Coordinates of C-alpha atoms and ligand atoms in Angstrom, one line a residue:
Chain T
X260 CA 2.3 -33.4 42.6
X261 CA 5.0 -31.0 42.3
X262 CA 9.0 -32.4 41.6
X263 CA 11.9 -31.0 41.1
X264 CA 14.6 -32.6 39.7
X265 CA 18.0 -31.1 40.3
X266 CA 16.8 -27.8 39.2
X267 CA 19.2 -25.3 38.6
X268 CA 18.6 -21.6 37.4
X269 CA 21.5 -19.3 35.7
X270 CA 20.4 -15.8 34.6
X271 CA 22.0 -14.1 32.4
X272 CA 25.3 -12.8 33.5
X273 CA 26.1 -15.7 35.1
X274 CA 23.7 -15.2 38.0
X275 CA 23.2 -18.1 39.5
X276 CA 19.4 -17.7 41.0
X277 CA 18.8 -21.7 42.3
X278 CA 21.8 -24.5 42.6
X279 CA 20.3 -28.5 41.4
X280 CA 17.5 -28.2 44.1
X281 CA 15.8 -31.4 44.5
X282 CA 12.0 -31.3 46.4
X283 CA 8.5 -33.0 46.1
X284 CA 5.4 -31.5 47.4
X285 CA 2.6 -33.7 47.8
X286 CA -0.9 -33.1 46.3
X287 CA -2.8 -31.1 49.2
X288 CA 0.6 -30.0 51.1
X289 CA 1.2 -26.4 52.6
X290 CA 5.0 -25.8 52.4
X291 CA 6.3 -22.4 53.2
X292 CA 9.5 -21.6 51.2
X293 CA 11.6 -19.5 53.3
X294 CA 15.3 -17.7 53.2
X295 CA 16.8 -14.3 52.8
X296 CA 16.1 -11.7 50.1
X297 CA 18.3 -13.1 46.9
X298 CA 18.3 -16.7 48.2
X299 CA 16.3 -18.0 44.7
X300 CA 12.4 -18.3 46.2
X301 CA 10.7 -16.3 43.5
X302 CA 12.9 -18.2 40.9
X303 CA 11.1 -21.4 41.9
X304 CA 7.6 -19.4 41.5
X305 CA 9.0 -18.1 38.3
X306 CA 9.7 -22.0 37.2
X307 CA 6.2 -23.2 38.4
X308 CA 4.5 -21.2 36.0
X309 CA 7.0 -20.9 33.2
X310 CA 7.6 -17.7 33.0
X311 CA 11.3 -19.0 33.3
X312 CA 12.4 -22.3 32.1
X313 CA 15.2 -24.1 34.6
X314 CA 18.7 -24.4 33.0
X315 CA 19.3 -27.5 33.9
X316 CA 17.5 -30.0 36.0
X317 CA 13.8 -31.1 35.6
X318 CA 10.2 -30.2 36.6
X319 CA 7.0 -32.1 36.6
X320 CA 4.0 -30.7 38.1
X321 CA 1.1 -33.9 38.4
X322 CA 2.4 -35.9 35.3
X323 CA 3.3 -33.1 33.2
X324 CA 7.1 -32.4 32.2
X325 CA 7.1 -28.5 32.2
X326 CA 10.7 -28.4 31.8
X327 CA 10.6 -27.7 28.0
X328 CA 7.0 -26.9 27.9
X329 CA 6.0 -25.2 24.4
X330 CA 4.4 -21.6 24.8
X331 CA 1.0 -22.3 23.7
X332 CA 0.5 -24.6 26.1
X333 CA 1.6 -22.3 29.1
X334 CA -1.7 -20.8 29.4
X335 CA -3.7 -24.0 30.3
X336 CA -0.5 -24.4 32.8
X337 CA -1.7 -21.3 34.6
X338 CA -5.0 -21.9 34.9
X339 CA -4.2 -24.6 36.5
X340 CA -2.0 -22.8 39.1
X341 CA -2.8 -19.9 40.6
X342 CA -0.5 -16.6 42.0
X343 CA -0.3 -14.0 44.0
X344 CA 1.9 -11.6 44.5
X345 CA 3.5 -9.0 47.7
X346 CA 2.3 -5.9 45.2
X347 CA -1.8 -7.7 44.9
X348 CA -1.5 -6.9 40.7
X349 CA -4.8 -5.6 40.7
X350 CA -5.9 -2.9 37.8
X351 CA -7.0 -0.1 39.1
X352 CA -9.3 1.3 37.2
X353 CA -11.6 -2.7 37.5
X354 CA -13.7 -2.4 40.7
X355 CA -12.9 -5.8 42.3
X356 CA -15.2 -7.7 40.6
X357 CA -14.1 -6.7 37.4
X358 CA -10.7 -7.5 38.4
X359 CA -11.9 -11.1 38.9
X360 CA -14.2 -11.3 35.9
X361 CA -11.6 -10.6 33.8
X362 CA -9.5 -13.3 34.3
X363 CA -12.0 -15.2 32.9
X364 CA -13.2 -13.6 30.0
X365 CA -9.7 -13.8 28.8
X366 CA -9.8 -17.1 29.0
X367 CA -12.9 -17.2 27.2
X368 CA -15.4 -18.1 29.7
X369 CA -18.8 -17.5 28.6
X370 CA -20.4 -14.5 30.3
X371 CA -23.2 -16.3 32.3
X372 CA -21.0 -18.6 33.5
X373 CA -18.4 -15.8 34.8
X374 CA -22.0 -14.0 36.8
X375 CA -22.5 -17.5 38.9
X376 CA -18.8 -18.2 39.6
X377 CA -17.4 -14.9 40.4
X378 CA -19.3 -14.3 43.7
X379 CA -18.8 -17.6 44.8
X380 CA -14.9 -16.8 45.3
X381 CA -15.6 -13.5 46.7
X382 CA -17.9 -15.3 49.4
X383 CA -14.9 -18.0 50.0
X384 CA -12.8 -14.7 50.7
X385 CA -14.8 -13.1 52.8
X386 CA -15.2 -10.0 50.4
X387 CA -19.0 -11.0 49.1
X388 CA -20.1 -7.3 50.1
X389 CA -17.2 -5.1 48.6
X390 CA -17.2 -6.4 44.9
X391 CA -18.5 -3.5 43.2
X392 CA -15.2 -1.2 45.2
X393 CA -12.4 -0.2 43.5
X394 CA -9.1 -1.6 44.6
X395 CA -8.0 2.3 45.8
X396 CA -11.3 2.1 47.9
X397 CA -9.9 -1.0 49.6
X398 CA -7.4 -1.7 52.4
X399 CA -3.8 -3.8 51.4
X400 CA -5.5 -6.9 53.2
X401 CA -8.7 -6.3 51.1
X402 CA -6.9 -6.2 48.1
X403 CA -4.7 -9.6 48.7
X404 CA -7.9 -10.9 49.0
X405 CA -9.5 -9.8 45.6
X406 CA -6.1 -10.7 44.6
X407 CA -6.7 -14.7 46.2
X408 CA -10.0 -14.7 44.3
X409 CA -8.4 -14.3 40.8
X410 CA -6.3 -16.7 41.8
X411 CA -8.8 -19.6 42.7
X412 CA -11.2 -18.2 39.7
X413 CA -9.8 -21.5 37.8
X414 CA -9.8 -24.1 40.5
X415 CA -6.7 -24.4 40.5
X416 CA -4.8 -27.4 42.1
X417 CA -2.2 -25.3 43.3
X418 CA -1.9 -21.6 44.7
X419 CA 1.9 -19.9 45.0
X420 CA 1.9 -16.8 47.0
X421 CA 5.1 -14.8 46.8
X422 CA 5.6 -13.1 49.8
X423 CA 2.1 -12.1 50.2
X424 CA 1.8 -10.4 53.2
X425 CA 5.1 -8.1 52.6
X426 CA 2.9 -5.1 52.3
X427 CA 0.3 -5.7 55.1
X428 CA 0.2 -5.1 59.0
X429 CA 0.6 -8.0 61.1
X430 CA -2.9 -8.1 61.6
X431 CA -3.9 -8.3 58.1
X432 CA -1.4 -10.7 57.6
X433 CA -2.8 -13.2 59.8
X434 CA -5.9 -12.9 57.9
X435 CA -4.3 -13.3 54.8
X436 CA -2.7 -16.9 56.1
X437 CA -5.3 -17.5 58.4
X438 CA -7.4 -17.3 54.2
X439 CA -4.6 -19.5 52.6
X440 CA -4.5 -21.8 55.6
X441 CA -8.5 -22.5 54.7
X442 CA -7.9 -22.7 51.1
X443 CA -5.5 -25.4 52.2
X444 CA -8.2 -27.2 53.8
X445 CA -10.2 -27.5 50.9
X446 CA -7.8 -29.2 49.3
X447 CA -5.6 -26.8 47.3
X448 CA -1.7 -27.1 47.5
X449 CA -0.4 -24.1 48.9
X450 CA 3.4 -22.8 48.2
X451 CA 4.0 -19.6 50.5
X452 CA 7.1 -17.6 49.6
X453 CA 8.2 -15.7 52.9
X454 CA 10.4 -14.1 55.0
X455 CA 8.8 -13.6 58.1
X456 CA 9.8 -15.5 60.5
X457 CA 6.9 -15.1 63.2
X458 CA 4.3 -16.0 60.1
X459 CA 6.6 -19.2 59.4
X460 CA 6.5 -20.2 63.4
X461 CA 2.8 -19.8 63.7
X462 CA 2.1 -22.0 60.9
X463 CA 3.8 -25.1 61.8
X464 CA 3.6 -26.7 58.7
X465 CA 6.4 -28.0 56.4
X466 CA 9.2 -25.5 55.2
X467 CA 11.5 -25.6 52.7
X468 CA 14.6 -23.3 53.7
X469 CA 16.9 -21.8 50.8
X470 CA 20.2 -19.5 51.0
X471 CA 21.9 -18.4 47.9
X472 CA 20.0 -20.5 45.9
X473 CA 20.9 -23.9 47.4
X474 CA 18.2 -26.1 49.4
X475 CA 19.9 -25.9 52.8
X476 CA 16.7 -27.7 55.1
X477 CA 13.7 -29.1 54.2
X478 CA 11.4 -29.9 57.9
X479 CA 7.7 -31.7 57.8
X480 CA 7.2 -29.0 60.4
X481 CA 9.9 -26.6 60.6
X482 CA 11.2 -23.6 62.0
X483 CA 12.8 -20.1 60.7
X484 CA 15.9 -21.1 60.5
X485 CA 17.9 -18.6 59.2
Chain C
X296 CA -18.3 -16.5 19.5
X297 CA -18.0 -14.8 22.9
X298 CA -14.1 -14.7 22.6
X299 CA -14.8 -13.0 19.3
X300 CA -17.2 -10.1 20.7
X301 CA -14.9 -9.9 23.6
X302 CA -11.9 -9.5 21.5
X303 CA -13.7 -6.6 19.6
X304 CA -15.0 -5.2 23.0
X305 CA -11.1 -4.9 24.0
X306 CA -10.4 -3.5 20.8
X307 CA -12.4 -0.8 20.6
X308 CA -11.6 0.5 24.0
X309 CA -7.9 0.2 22.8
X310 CA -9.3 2.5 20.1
X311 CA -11.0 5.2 22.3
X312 CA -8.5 5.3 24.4
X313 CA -5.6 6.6 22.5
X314 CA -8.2 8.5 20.0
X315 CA -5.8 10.5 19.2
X316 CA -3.2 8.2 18.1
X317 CA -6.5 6.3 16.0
X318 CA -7.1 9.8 14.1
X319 CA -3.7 10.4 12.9
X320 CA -3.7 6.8 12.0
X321 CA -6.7 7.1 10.1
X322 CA -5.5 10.2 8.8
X323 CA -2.5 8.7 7.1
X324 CA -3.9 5.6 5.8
X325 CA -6.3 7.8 4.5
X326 CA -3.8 9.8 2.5
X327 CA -2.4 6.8 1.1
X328 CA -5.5 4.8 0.2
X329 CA -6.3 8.6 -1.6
X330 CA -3.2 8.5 -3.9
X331 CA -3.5 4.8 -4.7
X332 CA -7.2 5.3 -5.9
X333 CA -5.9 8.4 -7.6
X334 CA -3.3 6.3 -9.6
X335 CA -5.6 3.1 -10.6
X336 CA -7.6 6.1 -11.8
X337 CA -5.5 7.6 -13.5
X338 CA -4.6 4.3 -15.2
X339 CA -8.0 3.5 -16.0
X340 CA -8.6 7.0 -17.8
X341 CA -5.6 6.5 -19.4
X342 CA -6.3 3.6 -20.9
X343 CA -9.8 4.5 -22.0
X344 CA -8.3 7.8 -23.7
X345 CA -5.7 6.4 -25.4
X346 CA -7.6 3.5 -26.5
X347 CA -10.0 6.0 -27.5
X348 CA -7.9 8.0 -29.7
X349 CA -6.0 5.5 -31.3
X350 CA -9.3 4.2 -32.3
X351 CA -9.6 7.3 -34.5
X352 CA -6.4 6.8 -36.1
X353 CA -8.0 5.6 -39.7
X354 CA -8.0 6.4 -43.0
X355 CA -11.1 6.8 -45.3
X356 CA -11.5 6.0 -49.1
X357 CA -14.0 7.5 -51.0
X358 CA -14.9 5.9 -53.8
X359 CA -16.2 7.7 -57.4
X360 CA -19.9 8.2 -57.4
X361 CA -20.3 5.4 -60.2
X362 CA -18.2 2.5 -59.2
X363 CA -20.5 -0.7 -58.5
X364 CA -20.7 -2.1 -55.1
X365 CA -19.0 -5.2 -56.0
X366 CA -15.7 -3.8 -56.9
X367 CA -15.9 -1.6 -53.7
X368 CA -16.4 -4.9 -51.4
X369 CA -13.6 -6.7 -53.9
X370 CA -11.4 -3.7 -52.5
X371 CA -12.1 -4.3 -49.2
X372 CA -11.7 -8.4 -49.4
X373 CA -8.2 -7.9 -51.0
X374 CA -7.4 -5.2 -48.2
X375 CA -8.6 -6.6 -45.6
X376 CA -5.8 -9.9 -46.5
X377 CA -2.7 -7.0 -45.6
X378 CA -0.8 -7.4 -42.4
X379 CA -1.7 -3.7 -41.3
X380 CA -5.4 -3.4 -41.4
X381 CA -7.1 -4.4 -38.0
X382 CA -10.5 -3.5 -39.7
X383 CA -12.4 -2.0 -42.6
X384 CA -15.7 -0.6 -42.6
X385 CA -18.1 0.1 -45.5
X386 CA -20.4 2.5 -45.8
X387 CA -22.8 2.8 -48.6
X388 CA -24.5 5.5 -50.4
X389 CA -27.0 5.8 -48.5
X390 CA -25.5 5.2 -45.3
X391 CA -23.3 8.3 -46.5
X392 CA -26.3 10.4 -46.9
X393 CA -27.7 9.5 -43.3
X394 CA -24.7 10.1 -41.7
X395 CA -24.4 13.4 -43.7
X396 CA -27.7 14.3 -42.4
X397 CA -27.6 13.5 -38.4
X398 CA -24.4 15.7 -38.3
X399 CA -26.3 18.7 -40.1
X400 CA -29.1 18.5 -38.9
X401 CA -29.2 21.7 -37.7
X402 CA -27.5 24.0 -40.3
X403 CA -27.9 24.9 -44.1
X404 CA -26.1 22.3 -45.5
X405 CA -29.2 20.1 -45.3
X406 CA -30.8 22.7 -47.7
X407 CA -28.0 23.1 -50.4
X408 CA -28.0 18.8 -50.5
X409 CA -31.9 18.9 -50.9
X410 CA -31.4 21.2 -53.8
X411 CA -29.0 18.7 -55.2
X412 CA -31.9 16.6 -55.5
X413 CA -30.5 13.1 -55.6
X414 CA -27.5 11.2 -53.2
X415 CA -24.4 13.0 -54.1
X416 CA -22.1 10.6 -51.9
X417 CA -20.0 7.8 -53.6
X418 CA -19.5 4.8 -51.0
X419 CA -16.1 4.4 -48.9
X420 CA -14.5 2.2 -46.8
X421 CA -12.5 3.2 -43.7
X422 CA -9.3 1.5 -42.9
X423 CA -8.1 0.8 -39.2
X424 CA -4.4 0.1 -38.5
X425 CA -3.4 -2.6 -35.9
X426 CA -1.0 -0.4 -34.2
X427 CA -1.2 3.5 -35.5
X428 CA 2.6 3.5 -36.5
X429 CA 1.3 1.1 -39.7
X430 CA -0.5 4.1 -40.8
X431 CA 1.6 5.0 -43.9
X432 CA 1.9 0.7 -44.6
X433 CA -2.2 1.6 -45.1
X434 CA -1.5 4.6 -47.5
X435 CA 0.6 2.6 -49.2
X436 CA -1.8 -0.4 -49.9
X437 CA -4.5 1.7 -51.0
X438 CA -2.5 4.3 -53.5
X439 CA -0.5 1.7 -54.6
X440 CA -2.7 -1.3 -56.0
X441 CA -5.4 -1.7 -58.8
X442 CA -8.2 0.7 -57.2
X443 CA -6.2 3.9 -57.6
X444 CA -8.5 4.4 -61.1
X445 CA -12.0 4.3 -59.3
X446 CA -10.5 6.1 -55.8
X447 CA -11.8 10.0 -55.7
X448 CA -10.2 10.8 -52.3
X449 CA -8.2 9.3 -49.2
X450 CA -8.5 11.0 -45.8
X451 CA -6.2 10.7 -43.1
X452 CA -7.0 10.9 -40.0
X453 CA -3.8 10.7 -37.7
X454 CA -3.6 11.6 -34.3
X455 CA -0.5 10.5 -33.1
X456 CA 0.6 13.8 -32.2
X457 CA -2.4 13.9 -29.5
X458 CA -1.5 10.1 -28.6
X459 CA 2.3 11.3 -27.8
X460 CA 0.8 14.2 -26.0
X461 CA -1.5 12.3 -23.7
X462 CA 1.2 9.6 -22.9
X463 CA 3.3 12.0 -21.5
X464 CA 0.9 13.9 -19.4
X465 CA -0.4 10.9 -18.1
X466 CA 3.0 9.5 -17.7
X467 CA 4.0 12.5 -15.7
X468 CA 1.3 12.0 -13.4
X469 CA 1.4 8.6 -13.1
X470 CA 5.4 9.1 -11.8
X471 CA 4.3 11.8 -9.2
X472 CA 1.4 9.9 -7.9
X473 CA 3.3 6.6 -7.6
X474 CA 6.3 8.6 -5.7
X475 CA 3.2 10.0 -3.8
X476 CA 2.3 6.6 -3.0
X477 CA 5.6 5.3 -1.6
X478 CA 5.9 8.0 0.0
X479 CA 2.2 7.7 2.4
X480 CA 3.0 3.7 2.5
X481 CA 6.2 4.2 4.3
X482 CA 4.6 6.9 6.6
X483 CA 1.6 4.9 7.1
X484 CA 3.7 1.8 8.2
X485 CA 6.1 3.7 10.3
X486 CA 2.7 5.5 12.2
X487 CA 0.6 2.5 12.3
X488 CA 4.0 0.7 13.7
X489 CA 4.1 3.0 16.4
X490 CA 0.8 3.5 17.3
X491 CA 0.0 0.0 18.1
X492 CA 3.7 0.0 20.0
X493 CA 2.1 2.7 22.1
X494 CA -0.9 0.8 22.8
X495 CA 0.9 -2.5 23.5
X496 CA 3.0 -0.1 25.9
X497 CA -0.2 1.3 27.5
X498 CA -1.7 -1.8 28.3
X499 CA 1.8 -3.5 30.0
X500 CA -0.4 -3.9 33.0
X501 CA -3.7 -5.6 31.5
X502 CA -1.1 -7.5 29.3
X503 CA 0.8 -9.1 31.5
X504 CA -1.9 -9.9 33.9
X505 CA -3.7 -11.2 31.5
X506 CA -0.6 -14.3 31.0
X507 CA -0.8 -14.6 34.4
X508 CA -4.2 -15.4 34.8
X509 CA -3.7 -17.7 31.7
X510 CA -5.4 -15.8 29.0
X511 CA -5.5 -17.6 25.2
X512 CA -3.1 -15.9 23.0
X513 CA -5.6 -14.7 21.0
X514 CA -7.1 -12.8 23.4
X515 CA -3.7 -11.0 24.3
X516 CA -2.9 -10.3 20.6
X517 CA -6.6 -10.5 19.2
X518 CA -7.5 -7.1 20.4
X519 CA -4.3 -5.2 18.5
X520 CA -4.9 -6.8 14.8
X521 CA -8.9 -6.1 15.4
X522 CA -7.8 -2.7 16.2
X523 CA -5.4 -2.7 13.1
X524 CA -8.5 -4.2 11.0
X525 CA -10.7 -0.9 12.2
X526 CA -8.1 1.6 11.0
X527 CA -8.0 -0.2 7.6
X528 CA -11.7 -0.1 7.6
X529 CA -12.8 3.2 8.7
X530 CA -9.5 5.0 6.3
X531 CA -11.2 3.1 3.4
X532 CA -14.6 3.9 3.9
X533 CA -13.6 7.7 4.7
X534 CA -11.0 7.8 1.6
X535 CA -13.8 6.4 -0.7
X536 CA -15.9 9.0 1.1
X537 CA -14.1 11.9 -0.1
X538 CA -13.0 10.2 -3.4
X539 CA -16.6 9.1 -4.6
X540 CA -18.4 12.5 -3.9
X541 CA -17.0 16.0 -3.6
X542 CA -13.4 15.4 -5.0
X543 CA -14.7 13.6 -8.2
X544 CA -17.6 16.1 -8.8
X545 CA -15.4 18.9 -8.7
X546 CA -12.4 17.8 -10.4
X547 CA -14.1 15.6 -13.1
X548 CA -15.5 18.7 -15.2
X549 CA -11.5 19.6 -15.8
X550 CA -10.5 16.6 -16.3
X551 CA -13.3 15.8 -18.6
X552 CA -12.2 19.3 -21.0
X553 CA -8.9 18.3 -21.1
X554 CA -10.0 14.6 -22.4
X555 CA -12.6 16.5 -24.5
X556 CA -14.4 13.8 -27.1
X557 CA -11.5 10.9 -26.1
X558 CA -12.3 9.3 -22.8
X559 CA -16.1 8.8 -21.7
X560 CA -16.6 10.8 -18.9
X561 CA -14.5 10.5 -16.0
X562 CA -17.0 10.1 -13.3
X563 CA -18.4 7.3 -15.3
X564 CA -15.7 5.3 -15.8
X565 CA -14.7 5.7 -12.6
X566 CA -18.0 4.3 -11.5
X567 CA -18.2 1.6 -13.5
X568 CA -14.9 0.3 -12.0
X569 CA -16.6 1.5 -8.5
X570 CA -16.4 -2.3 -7.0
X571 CA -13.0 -2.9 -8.5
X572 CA -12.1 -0.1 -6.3
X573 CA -13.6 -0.3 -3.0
X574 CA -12.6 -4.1 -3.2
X575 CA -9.1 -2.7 -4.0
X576 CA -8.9 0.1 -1.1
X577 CA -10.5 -1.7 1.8
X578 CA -8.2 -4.8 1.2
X579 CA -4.7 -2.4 0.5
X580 CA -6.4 -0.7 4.0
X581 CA -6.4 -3.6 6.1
X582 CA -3.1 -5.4 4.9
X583 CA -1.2 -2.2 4.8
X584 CA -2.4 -1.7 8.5
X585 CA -2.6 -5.4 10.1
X586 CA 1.0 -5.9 8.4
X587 CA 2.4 -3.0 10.5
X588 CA 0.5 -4.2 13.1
X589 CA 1.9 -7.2 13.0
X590 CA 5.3 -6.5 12.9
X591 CA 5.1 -4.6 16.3
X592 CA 2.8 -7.3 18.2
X593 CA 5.9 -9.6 17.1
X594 CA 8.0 -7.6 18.4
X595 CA 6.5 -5.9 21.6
X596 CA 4.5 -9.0 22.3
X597 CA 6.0 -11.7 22.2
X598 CA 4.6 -14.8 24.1
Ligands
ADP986 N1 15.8 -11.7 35.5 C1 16.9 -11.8 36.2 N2 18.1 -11.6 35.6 C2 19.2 -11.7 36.3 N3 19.3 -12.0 37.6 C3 18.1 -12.2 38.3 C4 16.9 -12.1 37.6 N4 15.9 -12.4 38.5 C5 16.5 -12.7 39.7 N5 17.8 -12.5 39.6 C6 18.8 -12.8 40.6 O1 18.7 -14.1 41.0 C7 18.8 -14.2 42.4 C8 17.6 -14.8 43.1 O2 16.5 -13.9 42.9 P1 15.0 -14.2 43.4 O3 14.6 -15.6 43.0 O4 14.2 -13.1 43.0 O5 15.2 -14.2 45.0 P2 14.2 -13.9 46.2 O6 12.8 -14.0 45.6 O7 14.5 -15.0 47.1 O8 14.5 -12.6 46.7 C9 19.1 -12.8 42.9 O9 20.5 -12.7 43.1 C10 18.6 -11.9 41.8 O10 19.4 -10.7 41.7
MG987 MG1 11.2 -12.6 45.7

């Protein structure tokens, strides 16, 4: 599903962000990427959805070479995947439904069709009652949530969530993975981007461990390493 | 279809929400859509005067009361062959006499010619030139050939002095309003420029929310030129506004005094070139503004 190829990633300045990392992640796999603030883990979000393209190295994400991808073509790429983020990206002056909606009418969804499908996700993220709030009326849990929803408006195959609960209490955090752990079920590929090391333990899935941008230890069900 | 109302849905609240920025766009494209019309109006009443009054450039022959009509029209053949002579017109006795009486007919002069009691006009020809410098080359022709015996009079009508004089008021005019011109285009780029830079800046957020969501292009730069389109659009219609009605009905009397007898009048002409002008304003509205537009979506936008 998802392959990288020796994928390295300079910045500019010489930075080097990710060293010839090599992985694969299986269709319907829940890999947490873990390692310290620096070690390259929103690089590899950034190369999933081209908002960077790798220096060197290769990507292909189902059968599609991304590595040179041409820009009119990266919006149907990111339909396909969806994001979230540690700071939600919500606009705050959409009520959470709007904030949903207009994913799709960007994307040029017709407007009955975005009616039907947009409470559907709210109901899959528990938030079916609180559409019409705005996301200041909200709590940081509540938000990632509307946040999720956006994400999954597409049906996307794959879901990346860079360090999602970083602004949430422990408790909302578990709710948050405890959400992405379900979405998993379903059958969506899940890519969480952490540092938490209690989150990582409780999870017990696989996870992909990176320090100063090399790929130090990749476990089918691994521990916090670092 | 839905993209394309959504589009202009997303525009429009672009547009409301930095009104102020809109007015003083509308403002300036409105200045400059103003001077243009005012100099493919000038250009237009320029040509009609001076057209006009080198169409009363001419010289008239009058002919002795007695000479038959077919020597007058043998004249006319052999004149007509010269280089110089656009056209010739005859007018017979009693042509002479009608004309004679429409333009008196409201003074005495009607009464000493009925006293006369017969048609006192001979019959003349009047000679155009091709350009009015070949004036004398018609003076010339006419004193110096066979007809000179049977020719009472020549009268010359030359108003190149008022040809000169019109060029160069019109010329004068026609430098200040292009400078004018220049002038509001530059401003109006630099303004629209930065107006849609400050919207582009505003919307950061939506903007890059929207590529992360996977939004079509269009609908990320759609909005801007559909906002670009409504300044063009709404300066044109107000600049035609103010041109059409109160500016034209108060300044066309002057202008109209100064052209006296010359150039039809000006409101007239400058509604029968009305669709030649709205075509011309609304189209020099919306490139002027989308191409501004345009360069800053290219550069504060790019994909
Ligand atoms: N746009 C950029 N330009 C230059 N250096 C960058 C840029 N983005 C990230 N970096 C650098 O690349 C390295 C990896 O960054 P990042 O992938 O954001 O790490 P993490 O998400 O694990 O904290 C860091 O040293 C960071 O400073
Ligand atoms: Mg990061």
């Amino acid at each position: 599903m998802i392959n990288f190829q020796s994928v390295s990633k300079i910045y500019p300045g010489n930075i080097t962000a990710l060293k010839e990392a090599t992985f694969n992640i299986a269709s319907g796999e829940f890999v947490s990427i873990v390692g310290q603030s620096g070690s390259g883990k929103t690089t590899v979000i950034r190369l999933l959805i081209a908002e960077e393209s790798p220096s060197f190295g290769k990507i292909v994400i189902g059968d599609w070479d991304i590595t040179k991808i041409h820009h009119s073509e990266i919006p149907m790429l990111r339909r396909q995947i969806g994001v979230i983020f540690q700071d939600f990206k919500l606009l705050v002056k959409k009520t959470a439904y709007e904030n949903v909606a207009f994913a799709l009418e960007v994307s040029g969804v017709p407007s009955g069709r975005i009616k039907t499908i947009v409470p559907q996700v709210f109901k899959i993220v528990g938030l079916e009652k609180k559409m019409d709030r705005f996301p200041k009326q909200m709590s940081g849990g509540e938000q990632q949530r509307v946040a999720i929803a956006r994400a999954l408006i597409h049906r996307p195959k794959i879901l990346l969530a860079d360090e999602p609960t970083g602004n949430l209490d422990s408790i909302n955090a578990h709710e948050i993975i405890d959400l992405l752990l379900k979405i998993n079920e379903f059958g969506t590929t899940v890519i969480l981007v952490t540092h938490n090391r209690e989150i990582v333990n409780m999870i017990k899935k696989r996870v992909i461990t990176l320090d100063h941008g090399h790929l130090v230890s990749d476990q089918a069900t691994g521990k916090y390493i670092l | 279809m839905t993209a394309i109302l959504r589009i202009i849905k997303f525009a429009l609240k672009n547009f409301w929400r930095n009104l102020a920025l809109s007015i003083v766009t509308i403002t300036i494209l409105v200045l400059v859509l103003f001077s243009t019309s005012f100099l493919l109006l000038l250009n237009i009443l320029a040509r009609t005067a001076t057209g006009a009054v080198e169409n009363k450039i001419d010289v008239s022959v009058f002919f002795e009361e007695r000479v038959a009509e077919e020597k007058v029209l043998a004249a006319k053949n052999e004149w007509e062959k010269s280089e110089a002579v656009k056209s010739i017109e005859y007018i017979s006795k009693d042509q002479a006499l009608e004309l004679f009486k429409t333009k008196h007919k409201d003074d005495d002069a009607i009464k000493a010619l009925e006293e006369v009691g017969r048609n006192p006009f001979g019959q003349s020809l009047v000679l155009k030139p091709k350009t009015p410098d070949q004036i004398a080359d018609l003076e010339k022709l006419i004193n110096g050939g066979d007809y000179k015996s049977v020719i009472k009079q020549t009268s010359l009508s030359d108003n190149r002095n008022d040809l000169a004089k019109l060029k160069a008021v019109t010329d004068n005019i026609h430098r200040i309003g292009l400078g004018a011109s220049i002038i509001f285009v530059i401003i109006a780029v630099l303004v629209i420029h930065s107006t849609i830079k400050m919207t582009i800046y505003t919307q950061q957020q939506e903007i890059s929310i929207m590529r992360l969501v996977g939004a079509s292009n269009i609908f990320i730069q759609g909005p801007f030129i559909v906002e670009s389109i409504l300044y063009g659009l709404i300066a044109s219609l107000i600049a035609m506004a103010i041109l059409f009605f109160p500016l034209l009905g108060m300044v066309s009397p002057f202008v109209d005094k100064f052209f006296e007898g010359y150039a039809e009048n000006i409101f007239q002409s400058f509604l029968n070139n009305a669709w030649l002008i709205i075509l011309l304003q609304i189209f020099l509205g919306v490139i002027l503004s989308v191409a501004s537009s345009g360069f800053a979506i290219r550069k504060h936008l790019k994909a």
